[in-house]
Structure formats: C-alpha cells, structure tokens
Tab-separated table of C-alpha atoms in Angstrom:
chain	number	residue	atom	x	y	z
F	1217	GLY	CA	5.391	-1.120	-1.316
F	1218	SER	CA	5.595	-0.111	2.363
F	1219	ASP	CA	8.422	2.347	1.694
F	1220	GLY	CA	6.271	5.491	1.653
F	1221	THR	CA	6.858	6.360	-1.991
F	1222	VAL	CA	3.196	6.678	-3.010
F	1223	GLY	CA	2.725	9.394	-0.397
F	1224	ALA	CA	5.937	11.063	-1.534
F	1225	ASN	CA	4.824	10.973	-5.162
F	1226	LYS	CA	1.501	12.561	-4.216
F	1227	ASN	CA	3.460	15.350	-2.534
F	1228	THR	CA	5.639	15.657	-5.641
F	1229	ILE	CA	2.525	16.210	-7.746
F	1230	LYS	CA	1.358	18.953	-5.378
F	1231	ILE	CA	4.809	20.597	-5.308
F	1232	ILE	CA	5.135	20.704	-9.082
F	1233	GLY	CA	1.501	21.647	-9.654
F	1234	GLU	CA	1.766	24.577	-7.247
F	1235	ASN	CA	5.284	25.818	-8.055
F	1236	THR	CA	5.567	25.461	-11.841
F	1237	ASP	CA	3.315	26.115	-14.822
F	1238	ASN	CA	2.908	22.355	-15.323
F	1239	TYR	CA	-0.281	20.389	-15.006
F	1240	ALA	CA	0.276	17.272	-12.912
F	1241	GLN	CA	-1.263	13.835	-12.568
F	1242	GLY	CA	-0.627	10.688	-10.559
F	1243	TYR	CA	-1.909	7.220	-11.322
F	1244	PHE	CA	-0.995	4.436	-8.904
F	1245	VAL	CA	-1.062	0.706	-9.545
F	1246	TYR	CA	-1.166	-1.491	-6.444
F	1247	ASP	CA	-0.777	-5.214	-5.938
F	1248	SER	CA	-3.878	-6.723	-4.306
F	1249	LYS	CA	-1.814	-7.259	-1.128
F	1250	LYS	CA	-0.708	-3.598	-1.261
F	1251	ALA	CA	1.581	-3.388	1.792
F	1252	GLY	CA	4.946	-4.988	1.099
F	1253	ALA	CA	4.049	-5.801	-2.494
F	1254	VAL	CA	4.799	-4.137	-5.833
F	1255	THR	CA	3.486	-0.609	-6.352
F	1256	ILE	CA	3.942	1.386	-9.552
F	1257	SER	CA	3.559	5.167	-9.566
F	1258	HIS	CA	2.797	6.771	-12.925
F	1259	VAL	CA	3.505	10.486	-12.462
F	1260	ARG	CA	2.924	12.833	-15.374
F	1261	PHE	CA	3.645	16.528	-15.892
F	1262	SER	CA	2.723	18.626	-18.906
F	1263	LYS	CA	2.449	22.246	-19.987
F	1264	LYS	CA	-0.881	21.261	-21.579
F	1265	PRO	CA	-3.959	20.107	-19.642
F	1266	ILE	CA	-3.995	16.363	-18.896
F	1267	ARG	CA	-7.524	15.307	-19.724
F	1268	SER	CA	-7.672	11.643	-18.735
F	1269	PRO	CA	-5.957	9.126	-16.431
F	1270	TYR	CA	-3.896	6.498	-18.190
F	1271	LEU	CA	-0.699	4.563	-17.629
F	1272	ILE	CA	2.592	5.906	-18.946
F	1273	SER	CA	3.938	3.864	-21.851
F	1274	LYS	CA	6.772	6.255	-22.820
F	1275	ALA	CA	8.558	7.399	-19.675
F	1276	ASN	CA	11.258	10.069	-19.634
F	1277	LEU	CA	12.378	8.923	-16.186
F	1278	VAL	CA	12.110	5.535	-14.509
F	1279	ALA	CA	13.046	5.023	-10.862
F	1280	CYS	CA	13.530	1.499	-9.499
F	1281	HIS	CA	13.229	1.517	-5.710
F	1282	ASN	CA	14.121	-2.142	-5.174
F	1283	PHE	CA	17.309	-3.555	-6.694
F	1284	SER	CA	15.957	-7.116	-6.831
F	1285	PHE	CA	13.276	-5.990	-9.300
F	1286	LEU	CA	15.944	-5.854	-12.026
F	1287	GLU	CA	15.917	-9.661	-12.171
F	1288	LYS	CA	12.126	-9.962	-11.882
F	1289	TYR	CA	10.626	-7.300	-14.127
F	1290	ASP	CA	11.442	-5.500	-17.360
F	1291	MET	CA	12.056	-2.218	-15.598
F	1292	LEU	CA	13.199	-0.346	-18.713
F	1293	GLU	CA	10.662	-1.568	-21.246
F	1294	ASN	CA	8.801	1.754	-21.378
F	1295	ILE	CA	11.629	4.254	-20.985
F	1296	VAL	CA	12.346	6.456	-23.999
F	1297	LYS	CA	15.697	6.663	-25.764
F	1298	GLY	CA	17.867	9.219	-23.975
F	1299	GLY	CA	15.753	8.916	-20.827
F	1300	THR	CA	16.913	8.825	-17.218
F	1301	PHE	CA	17.135	5.742	-15.009
F	1302	LEU	CA	17.405	6.156	-11.232
F	1303	LEU	CA	18.242	3.008	-9.264
F	1304	ASN	CA	18.191	2.437	-5.520
F	1305	SER	CA	21.367	0.373	-5.334
F	1306	PRO	CA	23.384	-1.179	-2.518
F	1307	TYR	CA	26.359	-1.029	-4.889
F	1308	SER	CA	28.433	2.051	-5.679
F	1309	LYS	CA	28.565	3.726	-9.084
F	1310	ASP	CA	31.779	1.808	-9.795
F	1311	GLU	CA	30.387	-1.596	-8.748
F	1312	VAL	CA	26.785	-1.545	-9.885
F	1313	TRP	CA	27.254	-2.200	-13.608
F	1314	ASP	CA	28.366	-5.808	-13.259
F	1315	LYS	CA	25.738	-6.517	-10.589
F	1316	MET	CA	22.902	-6.045	-13.072
F	1317	PRO	CA	21.521	-8.591	-15.549
F	1318	VAL	CA	22.823	-8.587	-19.115
F	1319	GLU	CA	19.360	-7.650	-20.362
F	1320	VAL	CA	19.296	-4.476	-18.258
F	1321	GLN	CA	22.800	-3.483	-19.361
F	1322	GLN	CA	21.806	-3.927	-22.998
F	1323	GLN	CA	18.742	-1.712	-22.631
F	1324	ILE	CA	20.750	1.025	-20.924
F	1325	ILE	CA	23.306	0.944	-23.751
F	1326	ASP	CA	20.773	0.686	-26.580
F	1327	LYS	CA	18.615	3.496	-25.212
F	1328	LYS	CA	21.597	5.680	-24.281
F	1329	LEU	CA	20.170	6.343	-20.834
F	1330	ASP	CA	21.467	8.703	-18.184
F	1331	PHE	CA	21.989	6.282	-15.301
F	1332	TYR	CA	22.089	7.337	-11.633
F	1333	VAL	CA	22.390	5.358	-8.410
F	1334	ILE	CA	21.683	6.142	-4.768
F	1335	ASP	CA	21.935	3.798	-1.784
F	1336	ALA	CA	18.646	4.825	-0.224
F	1337	ILE	CA	18.381	1.766	2.026
F	1338	HIS	CA	21.748	2.478	3.681
F	1339	LEU	CA	20.905	6.147	4.158
F	1340	ALA	CA	17.487	5.381	5.637
F	1341	LYS	CA	18.953	2.901	8.114
F	1342	GLU	CA	21.669	5.348	9.161
F	1343	LEU	CA	19.030	7.992	9.845
F	1344	GLY	CA	16.762	5.652	11.804
F	1345	LEU	CA	14.057	5.585	9.127
F	1346	GLY	CA	14.124	1.809	8.612
F	1347	ALA	CA	12.670	0.907	5.217
F	1348	ARG	CA	11.128	4.337	4.637
F	1349	ILE	CA	13.144	5.512	1.659
F	1350	ASN	CA	10.446	7.796	0.284
F	1351	MET	CA	12.033	11.165	1.131
F	1352	ILE	CA	15.416	10.014	-0.150
F	1353	MET	CA	14.057	8.844	-3.499
F	1354	GLN	CA	11.834	11.922	-3.826
F	1355	THR	CA	14.817	14.194	-3.285
F	1356	ALA	CA	16.833	12.224	-5.845
F	1357	PHE	CA	14.011	12.653	-8.367
F	1358	PHE	CA	14.010	16.427	-7.946
F	1359	MET	CA	17.799	16.711	-8.035
F	1360	ILE	CA	17.976	14.701	-11.271
F	1361	SER	CA	14.893	15.985	-13.093
F	1362	LYS	CA	15.678	19.681	-12.458
F	1363	ILE	CA	11.957	20.395	-12.828
F	1364	LEU	CA	12.579	23.012	-10.120
F	1365	PRO	CA	15.838	24.713	-9.083
F	1366	ASP	CA	17.567	22.639	-6.385
F	1367	GLU	CA	17.066	25.167	-3.584
F	1368	ASP	CA	13.364	25.501	-4.405
F	1369	SER	CA	12.963	21.723	-4.518
F	1370	ILE	CA	14.530	21.245	-1.081
F	1371	ARG	CA	12.433	24.037	0.413
F	1372	GLU	CA	9.177	22.645	-0.977
F	1373	ILE	CA	9.970	19.044	-0.014
F	1374	LYS	CA	10.616	20.172	3.556
F	1375	LYS	CA	7.357	22.129	3.584
F	1376	ALA	CA	5.551	18.960	2.499
F	1377	ILE	CA	7.353	16.967	5.210
F	1378	LEU	CA	6.170	19.373	7.889
F	1379	LYS	CA	2.607	19.177	6.597
F	1380	THR	CA	2.662	15.370	6.265
F	1381	TYR	CA	4.550	14.411	9.431
F	1382	GLY	CA	4.065	17.425	11.699
F	1383	SER	CA	1.466	15.615	13.797
F	1384	LYS	CA	3.965	12.807	14.508
F	1385	GLY	CA	6.309	15.112	16.381
F	1386	GLU	CA	9.474	17.126	15.892
F	1387	LYS	CA	11.756	14.069	15.950
F	1388	VAL	CA	10.048	12.454	12.960
F	1389	VAL	CA	10.048	15.729	11.041
F	1390	ASN	CA	13.766	16.291	11.684
F	1391	MET	CA	14.627	12.721	10.657
F	1392	ASN	CA	12.933	13.305	7.322
F	1393	TYR	CA	14.628	16.698	6.930
F	1394	ALA	CA	17.946	14.890	7.488
F	1395	ALA	CA	17.019	12.350	4.816
F	1396	VAL	CA	16.506	15.127	2.285
F	1397	ASP	CA	19.828	16.800	3.142
F	1398	ALA	CA	21.704	13.486	2.987
F	1399	ALA	CA	20.093	12.398	-0.277
F	1400	LYS	CA	21.041	15.460	-2.284
F	1401	ASP	CA	24.742	14.630	-1.835
F	1402	ALA	CA	24.418	10.855	-2.326
F	1403	ILE	CA	23.328	10.676	-5.970
F	1404	TYR	CA	25.949	9.420	-8.411
F	1405	LYS	CA	25.937	9.228	-12.184
F	1406	VAL	CA	27.224	5.935	-13.575
F	1407	ASP	CA	29.719	6.048	-16.443
F	1408	TYR	CA	28.980	2.712	-18.106
F	1409	PRO	CA	30.807	0.997	-20.980
F	1410	ASP	CA	29.351	0.620	-24.472
F	1411	GLU	CA	29.115	-3.168	-24.220
F	1412	VAL	CA	27.526	-5.664	-21.845
F	1413	THR	CA	29.897	-7.227	-19.316
F	1414	SER	CA	27.620	-8.960	-16.807
F	1415	SER	CA	27.485	-12.708	-16.198
F	1416	ILE	CA	23.996	-12.384	-14.669
F	1417	THR	CA	20.904	-13.169	-16.736
F	1418	MET	CA	17.243	-12.750	-15.908
F	1419	PRO	CA	15.606	-16.076	-15.010
F	1420	PRO	CA	12.874	-17.308	-17.385
F	1421	VAL	CA	9.332	-16.257	-16.524
F	1422	VAL	CA	8.335	-19.925	-16.556
F	1423	PRO	CA	11.047	-22.216	-15.152
F	1424	GLU	CA	12.066	-25.441	-16.874
F	1425	HIS	CA	10.698	-27.602	-14.067
F	1426	ALA	CA	7.203	-26.075	-14.351
F	1427	PRO	CA	4.336	-28.403	-15.329
F	1428	GLU	CA	3.582	-28.693	-19.051
F	1429	PHE	CA	0.199	-27.021	-18.511
F	1430	VAL	CA	1.918	-23.892	-17.165
F	1431	LYS	CA	4.481	-23.847	-20.005
F	1432	THR	CA	1.958	-24.104	-22.800
C-alpha cells in the first residue's frame, strides 16, 4: 500500500483493454487501514469475455512489491507451475537466492518458475520518487509479460502517465517518464539452483510464546 500500484494496475487494465484483443478486469483487495497496509491486485486478461469478478486462484504471474512479505505471507501459493515471479528486491540477481526463506526457494524450484528481480526502491529513490514504485513495477510487468511489444508498452505507459499526472506539472510527469526508462533496463532474470540453500525459514504464524487460547 501507498506505493501507487493500484493506480498503475488500473492503467494497465486500460492499456491492455484498448491496445489488444483481450478483455480485462481488475479486482483489488485492501486492508481496512488501506494506506501503508497490504493491498492485493488481482488483474485478469482473457480472449473470452470475463463475466464476473472473482479472486485469482491460479496466477500465471505474481509480483511481490515488498521483499519483507516473503517471510510473512505465502506469496507463491496460487502461482501455476511454469509461471513467472517478479520480486522487488534490494538484492541483486546473484545475491537474492540465499536471502529468501527456504519455503520460497522450494516453491520456486518445485513450480519451475521464471524468476525476475528489480530493485524498484533504489530506482525510485534515485529518481526522487520516494516510495512510489508503481511506474517501475508496471514497466517491469509489461517487459516480462510481453502482452504488448516493448515499444508499444513504453509508449502507452507514458501516455497513461501524462493523463494521470499531467495536472501535477511537467516535473512530476518527467520523473515518472524517467522511472519507466530506467526500469526497462533494470530487470534481471535469476538463474537459481535446483536445490534449496537458504538458512532462513518463515516464522510460525502463531509463535511459541502465544497464549494457549491463541494456539488452540
């Protein structure tokens, strides 16, 4: 939450709906606190009409926008075998593998995922965007999914930026344009081993020191 990704996903739906022969749908799940809390975007595209809103239980692509979520949530529970996992990571493609919990490594191996990383936080800070990683992650999605040719994706994202942020002034628009240009060259595919190597494990949902009432 508070990183702008819901707005970016809504723009993604418009871009794909208007520039491909896909039907598009977005379904957003917010924490009650909304700002600064967990938000999940379920974004669906199909050649056939999408007749009802429902959560995605078999995802072809999962993007994790906060690295700490790997130790808090089962991020890969609903991704299909052979799917794509995009991770906003402060660690490089050569470092990230051993920074993840064993459970995440095992799922990536078992499901034979294509695994990509981008350091969106670092890029956003460099560009003066603070925590607003939305344009960076949106660009990464388009570059990886190939739902549109790269040049078309960049053009349409920038059109959406102008429409969304034009009223905020030229400086804001140009900062977001820069984020798109920087992101397309900052996505790295991770070549991971075929066995788990991490010493990190996910903490139990209910800790040992919790009251008996909570445990049972």
